[in-house]
Amino acid sequence: MISFEFIRQGYIVLKELPVFLQGLIVFAFGFLLSWVCSIFGIWIHSLSSSESGLLGNVIGAGATLVAAIAGVSFAFEQLSKQLEHKVIYEAWIDFQKHLYEFSASLSVFDTTVLDLKYFVGNQTNVFANLDDPQKYRLNTHQKFFQTYSDLVHAYVLLLQSFETHEIIFLTLRQMKDVFVRECDVLIFDKYRNFEQMIFPLLSGVTEFSILERNNAIDDYWEGMTKVSGYLDDFRVELQNTTIGQILKKTVPYRHPTVRMKILTKTGLKEVIP
């Protein structure tokens, strides 16, 4: 006797098969069921009884109905699965777009920060400041502040996109929280002190030496390179969790060649090559 558990396990296995194989199996089963019932009806009809003939026709019609119901149920399930995949894909597209925009803004900002070394060492150079040190400092600060503002704007849109599709990205919530914490610690919390250190006053008077300010630039820039790596980790995990589940494929994770931390679904993990 076939148990309900056996049927349930068979259904689970069937769902894991490609769609075209699922369709072939369902319709083949329906055809087989219809054929067996028809043979059974012919056998009953051979008993030379008018009632048996009627019973055979009823059984044949019933088998056809069962096969039709199975086919319709399968079709509805496939439509439901397609809708689910569509929702996941659209969420991935939206969040991926904001990941790219944040990555692009981060790249512009870290380049701007690295360029500050030239500014720090050449504030009094007439070839650099065009004989107007105050205007040179003001223009450099405006560029620095604008690229930072663009980064903050892209960051806010990135988090809004995650929250909009959070029901789809539930398994990535802890990863997102760690990413936010690292962005705050390495970039946003340091911004004000860094700005005051590099741009103390428009007069250019500062208590920090050129070496100290260059070290601060290196430290700030290094923090942004870490965030850039975490961003790539986030992108890969996002793709594997969404599109990867649909296509049954995965993108390789980052494998550093030197000792460093990578971002995973459960937090930061130190990798030692």
Short mmCIF file of C-alpha atoms in Angstrom, two decimals:
data_model
loop_
_atom_site.label_atom_id
_atom_site.label_comp_id
_atom_site.label_asym_id
_atom_site.label_seq_id
_atom_site.Cartn_x
_atom_site.Cartn_y
_atom_site.Cartn_z
CA MET A 1 0.00 0.00 0.00
CA ILE A 2 1.43 3.39 -1.01
CA SER A 3 1.57 5.65 2.04
CA PHE A 4 0.79 9.36 2.11
CA GLU A 5 4.40 10.07 3.15
CA PHE A 6 5.65 8.28 0.04
CA ILE A 7 3.40 10.44 -2.13
CA ARG A 8 4.51 13.60 -0.31
CA GLN A 9 8.20 12.79 -0.76
CA GLY A 10 7.58 12.05 -4.43
CA TYR A 11 5.92 15.44 -4.80
CA ILE A 12 8.91 17.20 -3.18
CA VAL A 13 11.31 15.44 -5.57
CA LEU A 14 9.08 16.39 -8.50
CA LYS A 15 9.18 20.08 -7.57
CA GLU A 16 12.98 20.07 -7.69
CA LEU A 17 13.04 18.87 -11.30
CA PRO A 18 13.21 21.28 -14.27
CA VAL A 19 9.82 22.61 -15.38
CA PHE A 20 9.71 20.72 -18.69
CA LEU A 21 10.46 17.41 -16.90
CA GLN A 22 7.74 18.13 -14.36
CA GLY A 23 5.26 18.66 -17.18
CA LEU A 24 6.26 15.46 -18.95
CA ILE A 25 5.96 13.40 -15.76
CA VAL A 26 2.56 14.84 -14.80
CA PHE A 27 1.03 14.37 -18.22
CA ALA A 28 2.61 10.92 -18.61
CA PHE A 29 1.11 9.92 -15.28
CA GLY A 30 -2.27 11.26 -16.35
CA PHE A 31 -2.12 9.37 -19.64
CA LEU A 32 -1.05 6.17 -17.87
CA LEU A 33 -3.85 6.51 -15.33
CA SER A 34 -6.38 7.09 -18.11
CA TRP A 35 -5.08 4.08 -20.07
CA VAL A 36 -5.14 1.74 -17.05
CA CYS A 37 -8.67 2.78 -16.19
CA SER A 38 -9.77 2.31 -19.80
CA ILE A 39 -8.35 -1.23 -19.82
CA PHE A 40 -10.11 -1.87 -16.54
CA GLY A 41 -13.33 -0.58 -18.07
CA ILE A 42 -12.93 -2.88 -21.09
CA TRP A 43 -12.42 -5.82 -18.76
CA ILE A 44 -15.56 -4.97 -16.84
CA HIS A 45 -17.45 -4.52 -20.10
CA SER A 46 -16.36 -8.02 -21.16
CA LEU A 47 -18.40 -9.41 -18.30
CA SER A 48 -21.45 -9.16 -20.62
CA SER A 49 -23.43 -6.89 -18.35
CA SER A 50 -25.00 -3.58 -19.29
CA GLU A 51 -24.18 -2.25 -15.81
CA SER A 52 -20.54 -3.19 -16.21
CA GLY A 53 -20.41 -1.27 -19.49
CA LEU A 54 -21.83 1.80 -17.85
CA LEU A 55 -19.41 1.39 -14.95
CA GLY A 56 -16.49 1.19 -17.37
CA ASN A 57 -17.52 4.43 -19.05
CA VAL A 58 -17.88 6.15 -15.68
CA ILE A 59 -14.42 4.99 -14.60
CA GLY A 60 -12.90 6.16 -17.88
CA ALA A 61 -14.53 9.56 -17.55
CA GLY A 62 -13.41 9.77 -13.93
CA ALA A 63 -9.82 9.00 -14.88
CA THR A 64 -9.91 11.68 -17.55
CA LEU A 65 -11.27 14.16 -15.01
CA VAL A 66 -8.55 13.29 -12.51
CA ALA A 67 -5.87 13.77 -15.17
CA ALA A 68 -7.41 17.12 -16.16
CA ILE A 69 -7.51 18.31 -12.55
CA ALA A 70 -3.87 17.26 -12.07
CA GLY A 71 -2.87 19.14 -15.23
CA VAL A 72 -4.72 22.31 -14.19
CA SER A 73 -3.23 22.16 -10.68
CA PHE A 74 0.23 21.80 -12.13
CA ALA A 75 -0.34 24.76 -14.46
CA PHE A 76 -1.49 26.98 -11.59
CA GLU A 77 1.51 25.97 -9.49
CA GLN A 78 3.86 26.86 -12.33
CA LEU A 79 2.20 30.25 -12.73
CA SER A 80 2.62 30.86 -9.00
CA LYS A 81 6.30 29.89 -9.19
CA GLN A 82 6.85 32.17 -12.19
CA LEU A 83 5.26 35.08 -10.30
CA GLU A 84 7.48 34.40 -7.29
CA HIS A 85 10.58 34.35 -9.50
CA LYS A 86 9.49 37.60 -11.13
CA VAL A 87 9.14 39.33 -7.75
CA ILE A 88 12.58 38.06 -6.64
CA TYR A 89 14.19 39.14 -9.92
CA GLU A 90 12.71 42.65 -9.79
CA ALA A 91 13.86 43.07 -6.17
CA TRP A 92 17.35 41.92 -7.14
CA ILE A 93 17.44 44.35 -10.09
CA ASP A 94 16.44 47.31 -7.89
CA PHE A 95 18.87 46.55 -5.06
CA GLN A 96 21.67 45.69 -7.49
CA LYS A 97 21.22 49.09 -9.15
CA HIS A 98 21.62 50.89 -5.82
CA LEU A 99 24.61 48.72 -4.93
CA TYR A 100 26.29 49.85 -8.15
CA GLU A 101 25.44 53.51 -7.52
CA PHE A 102 26.86 53.35 -4.00
CA SER A 103 29.96 51.58 -5.30
CA ALA A 104 30.45 54.27 -7.97
CA SER A 105 30.04 57.08 -5.40
CA LEU A 106 32.45 55.34 -3.03
CA SER A 107 35.03 55.03 -5.81
CA VAL A 108 34.79 58.76 -6.61
CA PHE A 109 35.02 59.73 -2.95
CA ASP A 110 38.04 57.55 -2.13
CA THR A 111 39.86 58.97 -5.18
CA THR A 112 39.03 62.48 -3.98
CA VAL A 113 40.38 61.65 -0.51
CA LEU A 114 43.60 60.22 -1.94
CA ASP A 115 44.05 63.37 -4.05
CA LEU A 116 44.07 65.42 -0.85
CA LYS A 117 47.72 64.45 -0.39
CA TYR A 118 48.60 66.74 -3.25
CA PHE A 119 46.47 69.49 -1.72
CA VAL A 120 48.08 69.10 1.72
CA GLY A 121 51.58 69.34 0.33
CA ASN A 122 50.99 72.16 -2.15
CA GLN A 123 48.77 74.74 -0.46
CA THR A 124 51.51 77.35 -0.69
CA ASN A 125 52.69 76.31 -4.15
CA VAL A 126 51.79 79.13 -6.55
CA PHE A 127 51.61 76.68 -9.45
CA ALA A 128 48.97 74.66 -7.59
CA ASN A 129 46.98 77.47 -5.96
CA LEU A 130 47.38 79.94 -8.86
CA ASP A 131 48.55 82.56 -6.37
CA ASP A 132 45.25 82.43 -4.49
CA PRO A 133 45.63 79.96 -1.53
CA GLN A 134 42.27 80.80 0.00
CA LYS A 135 40.35 80.11 -3.22
CA TYR A 136 42.39 76.93 -3.74
CA ARG A 137 41.42 75.64 -0.28
CA LEU A 138 37.78 76.61 -0.80
CA ASN A 139 37.51 74.86 -4.19
CA THR A 140 39.21 71.73 -2.89
CA HIS A 141 36.91 71.61 0.12
CA GLN A 142 33.80 72.09 -2.04
CA LYS A 143 34.81 69.15 -4.23
CA PHE A 144 35.53 67.02 -1.16
CA PHE A 145 32.21 67.91 0.47
CA GLN A 146 30.21 67.34 -2.73
CA THR A 147 31.61 63.86 -3.33
CA TYR A 148 30.91 62.99 0.31
CA SER A 149 27.32 64.24 -0.02
CA ASP A 150 26.86 62.12 -3.15
CA LEU A 151 28.12 59.10 -1.22
CA VAL A 152 25.70 59.70 1.67
CA HIS A 153 22.80 60.09 -0.78
CA ALA A 154 23.66 56.80 -2.53
CA TYR A 155 24.02 55.10 0.86
CA VAL A 156 20.55 56.22 2.00
CA LEU A 157 18.97 54.98 -1.26
CA LEU A 158 20.78 51.64 -0.86
CA LEU A 159 19.33 51.09 2.62
CA GLN A 160 15.87 52.19 1.48
CA SER A 161 15.99 49.66 -1.34
CA PHE A 162 16.90 46.87 1.09
CA GLU A 163 14.06 47.81 3.43
CA THR A 164 11.59 47.95 0.53
CA HIS A 165 12.40 44.33 -0.41
CA GLU A 166 13.28 43.09 3.08
CA ILE A 167 10.79 40.19 2.94
CA ILE A 168 12.85 38.77 0.06
CA PHE A 169 16.24 39.47 1.69
CA LEU A 170 15.42 38.12 5.17
CA THR A 171 18.46 35.81 5.18
CA LEU A 172 20.70 38.82 4.51
CA ARG A 173 19.51 41.02 7.39
CA GLN A 174 22.45 40.21 9.65
CA MET A 175 24.86 40.78 6.77
CA LYS A 176 23.25 44.16 6.07
CA ASP A 177 23.46 45.18 9.73
CA VAL A 178 27.19 44.38 9.86
CA PHE A 179 27.75 46.24 6.59
CA VAL A 180 25.97 49.32 7.98
CA ARG A 181 28.05 49.17 11.15
CA GLU A 182 31.31 48.98 9.19
CA CYS A 183 30.29 51.87 6.92
CA ASP A 184 29.56 54.00 10.00
CA VAL A 185 32.78 53.10 11.80
CA LEU A 186 35.12 53.36 8.80
CA ILE A 187 33.59 56.28 6.87
CA PHE A 188 30.69 58.28 8.27
CA ASP A 189 31.67 58.53 11.96
CA LYS A 190 35.19 59.65 10.97
CA TYR A 191 34.15 62.26 8.43
CA ARG A 192 33.80 65.33 10.66
CA ASN A 193 37.15 64.92 12.45
CA PHE A 194 38.88 64.12 9.18
CA GLU A 195 37.39 67.20 7.50
CA GLN A 196 38.51 69.48 10.33
CA MET A 197 41.98 67.99 10.25
CA ILE A 198 42.49 68.51 6.51
CA PHE A 199 40.55 71.79 6.25
CA PRO A 200 41.04 73.48 9.67
CA LEU A 201 40.29 77.03 8.54
CA LEU A 202 40.26 78.86 5.26
CA SER A 203 43.40 80.57 6.53
CA GLY A 204 45.18 77.22 6.32
CA VAL A 205 46.49 77.42 9.90
CA THR A 206 46.60 73.97 11.53
CA GLU A 207 48.24 72.25 14.47
CA PHE A 208 48.83 69.08 12.44
CA SER A 209 51.93 68.48 10.34
CA ILE A 210 51.86 67.43 6.70
CA LEU A 211 52.97 63.93 7.77
CA GLU A 212 50.14 63.63 10.29
CA ARG A 213 47.55 64.72 7.76
CA ASN A 214 48.93 62.37 5.12
CA ASN A 215 48.73 59.50 7.61
CA ALA A 216 45.12 60.46 8.33
CA ILE A 217 44.39 60.41 4.60
CA ASP A 218 45.94 56.94 4.27
CA ASP A 219 43.93 55.66 7.24
CA TYR A 220 40.65 57.06 5.92
CA TRP A 221 41.31 55.72 2.44
CA GLU A 222 42.20 52.27 3.79
CA GLY A 223 38.85 52.15 5.59
CA MET A 224 37.06 52.85 2.33
CA THR A 225 38.93 50.04 0.55
CA LYS A 226 37.64 47.67 3.25
CA VAL A 227 34.08 48.87 2.70
CA SER A 228 34.55 48.40 -1.05
CA GLY A 229 35.52 44.76 -0.42
CA TYR A 230 32.54 44.23 1.88
CA LEU A 231 30.32 45.74 -0.80
CA ASP A 232 31.55 43.15 -3.29
CA ASP A 233 30.91 40.39 -0.73
CA PHE A 234 27.38 41.72 -0.30
CA ARG A 235 26.81 41.79 -4.07
CA VAL A 236 27.91 38.16 -4.49
CA GLU A 237 25.81 36.90 -1.57
CA LEU A 238 22.81 38.84 -2.83
CA GLN A 239 23.11 37.26 -6.26
CA ASN A 240 23.52 33.75 -4.88
CA THR A 241 20.57 34.17 -2.52
CA THR A 242 18.18 35.47 -5.17
CA ILE A 243 18.98 34.75 -8.81
CA GLY A 244 21.26 31.88 -7.83
CA GLN A 245 18.37 30.06 -6.16
CA ILE A 246 16.27 30.38 -9.32
CA LEU A 247 19.01 29.31 -11.74
CA LYS A 248 20.56 26.74 -9.35
CA LYS A 249 23.95 28.38 -9.78
CA THR A 250 26.35 30.33 -7.52
CA VAL A 251 28.96 33.04 -7.99
CA PRO A 252 32.34 32.29 -6.32
CA TYR A 253 33.03 34.15 -3.10
CA ARG A 254 36.03 36.41 -2.58
CA HIS A 255 39.30 34.61 -1.76
CA PRO A 256 41.91 37.19 -0.60
CA THR A 257 45.55 36.44 -1.26
CA VAL A 258 46.55 38.20 1.98
CA ARG A 259 45.14 37.97 5.48
CA MET A 260 41.98 40.07 5.80
CA LYS A 261 38.32 40.00 6.78
CA ILE A 262 35.45 39.28 4.41
CA LEU A 263 31.75 39.88 4.95
CA THR A 264 29.50 36.80 5.17
CA LYS A 265 25.82 36.18 5.96
CA THR A 266 26.76 35.70 9.62
CA GLY A 267 29.17 38.63 9.95
CA LEU A 268 32.86 39.34 9.40
CA LYS A 269 35.15 36.36 8.92
CA GLU A 270 38.93 36.53 8.94
CA VAL A 271 40.53 34.71 6.01
CA ILE A 272 44.10 33.45 6.23
CA PRO A 273 45.43 32.27 2.81
#
